[in-house]
Coordinates of C-alpha atoms and ligand atoms in Angstrom, one line a residue:
M287 CA 52.1 87.7 66.7
I288 CA 54.9 85.2 66.6
R289 CA 55.4 83.5 63.2
M290 CA 58.1 80.8 62.7
K291 CA 58.7 79.9 59.1
T292 CA 62.1 78.3 59.2
P293 CA 64.4 76.6 61.7
V294 CA 66.6 79.0 63.7
P295 CA 68.9 80.0 62.0
G296 CA 67.0 80.0 58.7
P297 CA 68.9 79.6 55.4
K298 CA 69.3 83.3 54.7
S299 CA 70.6 84.0 58.2
L300 CA 72.9 81.0 58.0
R301 CA 74.7 82.4 55.0
I302 CA 75.4 85.7 56.7
L303 CA 76.3 84.1 60.0
K304 CA 78.8 81.8 58.4
S305 CA 80.6 84.6 56.6
L306 CA 80.5 86.9 59.6
K307 CA 81.9 84.4 61.9
Q308 CA 84.9 84.1 59.7
K309 CA 85.4 87.8 59.2
N310 CA 84.4 89.3 62.6
G311 CA 87.5 89.5 64.9
A312 CA 85.3 89.0 67.9
W313 CA 82.4 86.6 68.1
S314 CA 79.9 87.0 70.9
V315 CA 76.6 86.3 69.3
S316 CA 73.5 85.8 71.5
Y317 CA 71.2 84.7 68.8
P318 CA 71.8 82.9 65.5
L319 CA 69.5 85.1 63.5
V320 CA 69.9 88.2 61.3
F321 CA 67.5 91.0 62.1
S322 CA 65.7 92.4 59.0
G323 CA 64.6 95.8 60.6
K324 CA 61.0 94.8 60.3
G325 CA 58.8 94.5 63.3
V326 CA 56.5 96.4 65.6
G327 CA 56.4 96.9 69.3
P328 CA 58.0 94.0 71.1
Y329 CA 58.0 91.8 67.9
C330 CA 60.9 91.7 65.5
E331 CA 61.6 89.8 62.3
D332 CA 64.7 88.1 60.9
I333 CA 65.6 88.0 57.3
D334 CA 64.1 84.5 57.0
G335 CA 60.7 85.9 57.7
N336 CA 60.4 84.6 61.3
R337 CA 58.8 86.9 63.8
F338 CA 60.0 86.8 67.4
L339 CA 58.7 88.2 70.6
D340 CA 61.8 90.1 71.9
F341 CA 62.2 89.9 75.7
A342 CA 65.9 90.7 75.3
S343 CA 65.4 94.3 74.1
Q344 CA 68.8 94.5 72.5
I345 CA 70.3 94.0 76.0
A346 CA 68.0 96.7 77.4
S347 CA 69.0 99.2 74.8
N348 CA 65.7 99.2 72.9
P349 CA 63.2 100.3 75.4
L350 CA 60.4 101.3 73.0
G351 CA 60.5 98.3 70.8
Y352 CA 60.6 98.1 67.0
N353 CA 59.6 100.8 64.6
H354 CA 57.9 103.1 67.1
P355 CA 56.1 105.7 64.9
E356 CA 57.4 108.7 66.9
L357 CA 61.0 107.5 66.7
L358 CA 60.7 106.7 63.0
A359 CA 59.5 110.3 62.6
V360 CA 62.6 111.6 64.3
V361 CA 64.8 109.5 62.0
K362 CA 63.0 110.8 59.0
S363 CA 63.3 114.4 60.1
Y364 CA 67.0 114.1 59.6
S365 CA 66.9 112.4 56.2
D366 CA 67.9 115.6 54.3
R367 CA 71.3 116.3 55.9
F368 CA 74.8 115.0 56.2
P369 CA 76.8 114.5 58.3
I370 CA 74.7 112.9 61.0
K371 CA 77.7 112.5 63.3
Y372 CA 79.6 115.5 64.5
A373 CA 82.8 115.8 66.6
G374 CA 80.3 116.8 69.3
Q375 CA 82.5 117.9 72.2
D376 CA 84.3 120.4 69.9
F377 CA 81.8 121.3 67.2
I378 CA 78.5 122.1 68.7
I379 CA 75.0 121.0 67.6
R380 CA 71.7 122.0 69.1
E381 CA 70.8 118.4 69.9
H382 CA 73.7 118.1 72.3
L383 CA 72.2 120.8 74.6
E384 CA 68.7 119.4 74.2
M385 CA 69.8 115.9 75.3
L386 CA 71.7 117.4 78.4
E387 CA 68.5 119.3 79.3
G388 CA 66.3 116.3 78.9
L389 CA 68.7 114.1 80.9
L390 CA 69.0 116.6 83.7
S391 CA 65.2 117.0 83.8
I392 CA 64.9 113.4 84.9
S393 CA 67.9 113.5 87.3
P394 CA 68.0 114.5 91.0
F395 CA 67.6 118.2 91.4
S396 CA 71.1 118.7 92.8
M397 CA 72.6 117.2 89.7
D398 CA 73.1 120.1 87.3
A399 CA 75.6 118.9 84.7
A400 CA 76.3 115.9 82.5
F401 CA 78.9 114.7 80.0
L402 CA 78.0 112.7 76.9
I403 CA 80.2 109.9 75.5
N404 CA 79.8 106.9 73.2
S405 CA 79.1 103.9 75.3
G406 CA 78.3 102.5 78.7
A407 CA 81.8 101.4 79.4
E408 CA 83.1 104.9 78.5
A409 CA 80.4 106.5 80.8
V410 CA 81.7 104.4 83.7
E411 CA 85.3 105.1 82.7
N412 CA 84.6 108.8 82.8
A413 CA 82.7 108.7 86.0
M414 CA 85.7 107.1 87.6
K415 CA 88.0 109.7 86.0
I416 CA 86.1 112.7 87.3
C417 CA 86.1 111.2 90.8
M418 CA 89.8 110.5 90.7
R419 CA 90.6 113.9 89.4
K420 CA 89.1 115.4 92.5
R421 CA 91.0 113.0 94.7
P422 CA 94.7 113.1 93.9
A423 CA 95.6 110.7 96.8
T424 CA 93.5 107.9 95.1
K425 CA 95.2 104.5 95.4
F426 CA 92.4 102.3 94.3
G427 CA 88.6 102.1 93.6
I428 CA 86.0 99.8 95.1
S429 CA 83.3 97.8 93.3
M430 CA 81.0 95.0 94.2
A431 CA 81.4 91.2 93.8
G432 CA 79.4 90.1 90.7
G433 CA 79.4 93.7 89.3
W434 CA 79.7 94.4 85.6
H435 CA 80.7 97.8 84.2
G436 CA 82.1 97.3 80.7
R437 CA 85.1 96.2 78.7
T438 CA 87.4 99.2 78.6
L439 CA 90.4 98.5 80.8
G440 CA 89.3 100.8 83.6
A441 CA 85.7 99.7 83.7
L442 CA 86.8 96.1 83.3
S443 CA 89.1 96.3 86.3
F444 CA 86.0 96.9 88.5
T445 CA 84.0 94.2 86.8
N446 CA 83.8 91.0 88.8
S447 CA 81.4 88.7 87.2
N448 CA 83.0 86.3 84.7
R449 CA 86.7 85.4 84.2
V450 CA 86.4 85.3 80.4
H451 CA 86.0 89.1 80.4
K452 CA 89.2 89.8 82.3
A453 CA 91.7 87.0 81.7
G454 CA 95.1 88.3 80.6
Y455 CA 94.2 92.0 80.8
M456 CA 96.1 94.4 83.1
R457 CA 94.1 95.8 85.9
F458 CA 93.7 99.0 87.9
P459 CA 94.1 98.7 91.6
A460 CA 90.7 97.6 92.9
M461 CA 89.0 96.2 96.0
R462 CA 85.6 94.6 96.1
L463 CA 82.8 94.4 98.6
P464 CA 80.4 91.5 99.0
F465 CA 77.0 92.2 97.3
N466 CA 75.1 91.6 100.5
E467 CA 74.2 93.2 103.8
S468 CA 77.8 92.8 105.1
A469 CA 79.1 95.3 102.5
G470 CA 79.0 98.2 104.9
A471 CA 80.9 96.4 107.6
E472 CA 83.5 95.4 105.0
L473 CA 83.9 99.0 103.8
E474 CA 84.4 100.0 107.5
R475 CA 87.0 97.3 107.9
I476 CA 88.9 98.6 104.9
L477 CA 88.8 102.1 106.2
R478 CA 89.9 100.9 109.6
S479 CA 92.8 98.6 108.6
E480 CA 93.7 99.1 104.9
A481 CA 93.3 102.6 103.6
S482 CA 92.4 106.2 104.5
A483 CA 89.3 107.6 102.9
D484 CA 91.2 109.9 100.6
E485 CA 93.0 106.9 99.1
I486 CA 89.7 105.4 97.9
G487 CA 88.8 107.0 94.6
F488 CA 85.1 105.9 94.5
V489 CA 82.6 103.1 95.3
L490 CA 81.0 101.9 92.1
I491 CA 77.7 99.9 92.3
E492 CA 74.8 98.6 90.2
H493 CA 71.6 98.7 92.3
V494 CA 70.4 95.8 90.3
Q495 CA 73.3 93.8 88.9
G496 CA 72.9 93.1 85.2
E497 CA 75.2 90.6 83.6
G498 CA 76.2 89.4 87.1
G499 CA 72.7 87.9 87.6
Y500 CA 70.0 90.5 88.0
N501 CA 70.7 90.6 91.7
I502 CA 68.7 93.2 93.6
A503 CA 70.8 95.2 96.1
P504 CA 69.5 94.7 99.7
K505 CA 68.2 98.0 101.2
K506 CA 70.6 97.8 104.2
M507 CA 73.6 97.3 101.9
V508 CA 72.8 100.5 99.9
E509 CA 71.9 102.5 103.0
D510 CA 75.1 101.5 104.8
L511 CA 77.3 102.1 101.8
R512 CA 75.8 105.5 101.2
R513 CA 76.0 106.6 104.8
I514 CA 79.7 105.5 105.1
T515 CA 80.7 107.0 101.7
K516 CA 79.0 110.3 102.6
A517 CA 80.6 110.4 106.1
N518 CA 84.0 109.8 104.6
G519 CA 83.7 112.0 101.5
I520 CA 84.1 109.0 99.1
P521 CA 82.3 109.5 95.8
Y522 CA 79.4 107.0 95.3
I523 CA 78.9 106.1 91.6
S524 CA 75.7 104.4 90.5
D525 CA 76.0 102.5 87.3
E526 CA 72.6 102.9 85.6
V527 CA 73.7 101.7 82.2
Q528 CA 71.3 98.7 82.3
T529 CA 68.9 99.7 85.1
G530 CA 68.4 103.3 84.0
M531 CA 65.9 105.2 81.9
G532 CA 62.8 103.7 83.6
R533 CA 63.6 100.0 83.2
T534 CA 63.0 99.3 86.9
G535 CA 59.9 101.5 87.1
R536 CA 61.8 104.6 88.3
W537 CA 64.0 106.7 86.0
W538 CA 67.1 105.4 88.0
A539 CA 67.3 102.3 90.2
F540 CA 68.9 104.3 93.0
E541 CA 65.6 106.0 93.5
H542 CA 64.1 102.8 94.9
Y543 CA 66.5 103.2 97.9
G544 CA 65.8 106.8 98.7
I545 CA 69.4 107.8 98.2
Q546 CA 71.3 110.0 95.7
P547 CA 74.7 109.1 94.3
D548 CA 77.4 111.6 93.7
V549 CA 77.7 110.5 90.1
F550 CA 75.7 108.2 87.9
C551 CA 76.2 106.7 84.5
S552 CA 73.6 106.0 81.8
A553 CA 73.8 104.5 78.2
K554 CA 71.9 101.7 76.5
A555 CA 68.3 103.0 76.5
L556 CA 69.5 106.6 76.4
Q557 CA 71.2 105.8 73.1
V558 CA 74.4 107.6 74.1
G559 CA 76.7 107.3 77.1
A560 CA 76.3 109.8 79.9
V561 CA 77.9 110.8 83.2
V562 CA 75.6 112.9 85.4
S563 CA 76.7 114.8 88.5
R564 CA 77.1 118.3 89.9
K565 CA 78.9 120.8 87.7
S566 CA 81.5 121.2 90.5
M567 CA 82.5 117.5 90.2
F568 CA 83.6 117.8 86.6
P569 CA 87.3 118.7 85.9
E570 CA 88.8 121.6 84.1
P571 CA 88.4 121.9 80.2
G572 CA 90.3 119.3 78.3
A573 CA 90.5 116.8 81.1
I574 CA 87.8 114.5 79.5
S575 CA 86.5 114.4 76.0
S576 CA 86.0 112.2 72.9
T577 CA 85.6 112.9 69.2
W578 CA 82.1 111.5 68.8
G579 CA 80.8 112.2 72.4
G580 CA 77.6 114.2 72.2
G581 CA 77.8 114.4 68.4
H582 CA 75.6 111.7 66.9
I583 CA 72.5 113.7 66.0
I584 CA 70.1 110.8 65.5
D585 CA 71.2 109.0 68.7
L586 CA 70.8 112.3 70.7
A587 CA 67.4 113.0 69.2
I588 CA 66.1 109.5 69.7
G589 CA 67.4 109.4 73.3
L590 CA 65.6 112.7 74.0
K591 CA 62.4 111.5 72.3
T592 CA 62.6 108.3 74.3
I593 CA 62.6 110.4 77.5
E594 CA 59.6 112.4 76.2
I595 CA 57.6 109.2 75.3
I596 CA 58.3 107.5 78.6
R597 CA 57.1 110.6 80.4
K598 CA 54.1 111.3 78.2
E599 CA 52.9 107.7 78.2
K600 CA 53.5 107.3 81.9
L601 CA 55.6 104.2 81.2
L602 CA 57.4 104.2 84.6
R603 CA 54.2 103.2 86.4
R604 CA 53.3 100.8 83.6
N605 CA 56.7 99.1 83.9
L606 CA 56.2 98.7 87.6
L607 CA 52.7 97.1 87.1
L608 CA 53.7 94.9 84.2
G609 CA 56.8 93.9 86.2
E610 CA 54.6 92.8 89.2
Y611 CA 52.3 90.9 86.9
M612 CA 55.2 89.1 85.2
L613 CA 56.9 88.3 88.6
G614 CA 53.6 86.8 89.7
R615 CA 53.5 84.5 86.7
M616 CA 57.1 83.7 87.1
R617 CA 56.5 82.6 90.7
D618 CA 53.9 80.0 89.5
I619 CA 56.4 78.2 87.2
R620 CA 57.8 74.9 88.4
N621 CA 61.4 73.8 88.0
I622 CA 62.8 77.3 88.3
T623 CA 64.3 79.0 91.4
N624 CA 64.8 82.5 92.7
P625 CA 62.3 84.4 90.6
R626 CA 63.2 88.1 91.1
G627 CA 62.7 91.5 89.5
L628 CA 62.3 95.2 89.8
G629 CA 60.0 96.7 87.1
L630 CA 60.8 95.1 83.8
M631 CA 64.2 93.8 84.9
L632 CA 63.3 90.2 85.7
A633 CA 65.1 86.9 86.1
F634 CA 65.0 83.4 87.4
D635 CA 67.5 80.6 87.8
L636 CA 67.6 77.1 86.4
K637 CA 69.2 73.9 87.7
D638 CA 72.5 74.7 85.9
A639 CA 74.1 76.6 83.0
S640 CA 73.5 73.8 80.6
M641 CA 69.7 73.8 81.2
R642 CA 69.7 77.6 80.9
D643 CA 71.3 77.4 77.5
D644 CA 68.9 74.6 76.4
L645 CA 66.0 76.8 77.5
I646 CA 67.2 79.9 75.6
V647 CA 67.5 77.9 72.4
E648 CA 64.2 76.1 72.8
C649 CA 62.4 79.4 73.5
A650 CA 64.1 81.0 70.4
R651 CA 62.9 78.1 68.3
N652 CA 59.4 78.9 69.4
G653 CA 59.8 82.6 68.8
L654 CA 60.7 84.0 72.2
L655 CA 64.0 85.8 72.6
L656 CA 65.6 85.8 76.2
L657 CA 69.0 86.4 77.6
G658 CA 71.2 84.6 80.1
C659 CA 72.8 86.2 83.2
G660 CA 74.8 85.1 86.2
Q661 CA 75.8 81.5 86.5
K662 CA 72.5 79.9 85.6
G663 CA 70.0 82.7 85.3
I664 CA 67.7 83.9 82.5
R665 CA 66.7 87.5 82.3
M666 CA 63.4 88.8 80.9
I667 CA 63.8 92.4 79.7
P668 CA 60.8 93.2 77.5
P669 CA 60.4 96.6 75.8
Y670 CA 58.2 99.0 77.7
V671 CA 55.5 98.8 75.0
T672 CA 54.8 95.1 75.9
A673 CA 51.2 94.3 76.6
E674 CA 50.0 91.9 79.3
D675 CA 48.9 89.6 76.4
D676 CA 52.4 89.5 75.0
A677 CA 53.7 88.6 78.5
D678 CA 51.2 85.8 78.7
T679 CA 52.4 84.5 75.2
A680 CA 56.0 84.6 76.5
F681 CA 55.1 82.7 79.7
D682 CA 53.2 80.0 77.7
I683 CA 56.2 79.4 75.5
L684 CA 58.5 79.5 78.5
E685 CA 56.5 77.0 80.5
R686 CA 56.3 74.5 77.6
A687 CA 60.1 74.9 77.0
I688 CA 60.9 74.4 80.7
M689 CA 58.9 71.2 80.7
K690 CA 60.8 70.0 77.6
C691 CA 64.2 70.9 79.0
S692 CA 63.5 69.4 82.4
V693 CA 63.2 65.9 80.9
G694 CA 66.4 63.9 81.7
G695 CA 68.9 63.7 78.9
F696 CA 67.4 66.6 76.9
R697 CA 70.2 68.7 75.3
H698 CA 69.7 71.2 72.4
T699 CA 71.6 70.4 69.2
G700 CA 71.8 71.7 65.6
A701 CA 73.3 74.5 63.6
V702 CA 72.6 76.9 66.5
C703 CA 75.5 75.5 68.4
D704 CA 77.9 76.6 65.6
F705 CA 77.1 80.2 66.4
I706 CA 76.1 80.9 70.0
H707 CA 78.5 80.3 72.8
C708 CA 76.7 77.7 74.8
G709 CA 77.5 78.1 78.4
R710 CA 78.3 81.8 78.0
H711 CA 76.4 85.0 77.9
I712 CA 76.8 88.7 77.4
A713 CA 76.5 92.0 79.2
Ligands
PLP980 C1 75.7 97.8 84.2 C2 76.5 98.0 82.9 N1 77.5 98.9 82.9 C3 78.2 99.1 81.8 C4 78.0 98.4 80.6 C5 78.8 98.7 79.4 O1 78.1 99.3 78.4 P1 78.6 99.2 76.9 O2 78.4 97.8 76.4 O3 77.7 100.2 76.2 O4 80.0 99.6 76.9 C6 77.0 97.5 80.6 C7 76.7 96.7 79.4 O5 76.0 95.8 79.3 C8 76.2 97.3 81.8 O6 75.2 96.4 81.8

């Protein structure tokens, strides 16, 4: 149950936030609260004793909610050893292989190898690298308008959602396609008048765009791009960092389209970064690696257990059903536009960014955590362990908050504005 004991941020959170803001070189806080580690299922507590319903799921990286007993048991099973982190590409631990086997067991049959790395951006980076390595004539890569792939310079070059992420940074040669049904025609135009197929390193796509606005790829767009890339031997990379691991009701979002990519990336809910493909796509030994990749024992074991729990508890189907229910409730809300979603990856738009930010703060003050996306969107990404009653609680808070924020002249104020970047959001 939600329990609000103090304003947000409460006094204890405020002390840490003030100090952290001074000392942290980068500041991109979504919520002005400090997590205590307490909580159960979709509910989490801050250090001021407030209990929130978390429909932000640590930006989709906490699929099974807080303090899941089976995940706690995994953590405890490693409490008698050190180190917990190995230089995993060079010094082998059993969990590395177990994770690879778990990951491949939920991947298309033709994909028989994967590479583990530290983060989503690095997974994308390495997916691009393995494609380029096979294509020495590569002159540029292609991504989609509104796409978001991470903050390393390579992944960032193919990110096209918000100027703040890219301003001032050098870029790799990139072209972009519109995220709509004309994408295939545009790729054909590029092939006709700008470049030969072997000069195109890859086409990189999110089938549901995350940070860019929870935009769901049209079927024709995906089918056209897959057909053209296949016909021309251009590697097709699916970025499943946010969509993957069952969030959309299938293990991977590309499954909704009846296609298979050449390479896909996972991270977030998997707890480690991963590039999945055919063994023959990967380069010779030494071409890609990283000290920590495949070496964090608890991350590997938790990621593997997460796969097991999703499978055992049939959460893919549950995510589809709860997602349909939530979409239905969303469609009944007044003063919002464009309700959309696939499984538990749901969003809607507000009148403008300012109302979006007001709404996020107003919901947090009433115990519901949400995240922004796109220009004026709000995403709802509950953990897979969310019950229909919890969703109802969230929609009740949301509806009241929308009514309040719709009144002319309403604008959120208070200490919260010292910490969150009103008008901006994160990946
Ligand atoms: C689709 C997508 N790709 C890549 C990334 C980058 O992942 P990370 O933040 O782990 O580097 C994100 C992060 O939000 C993402 O949503």
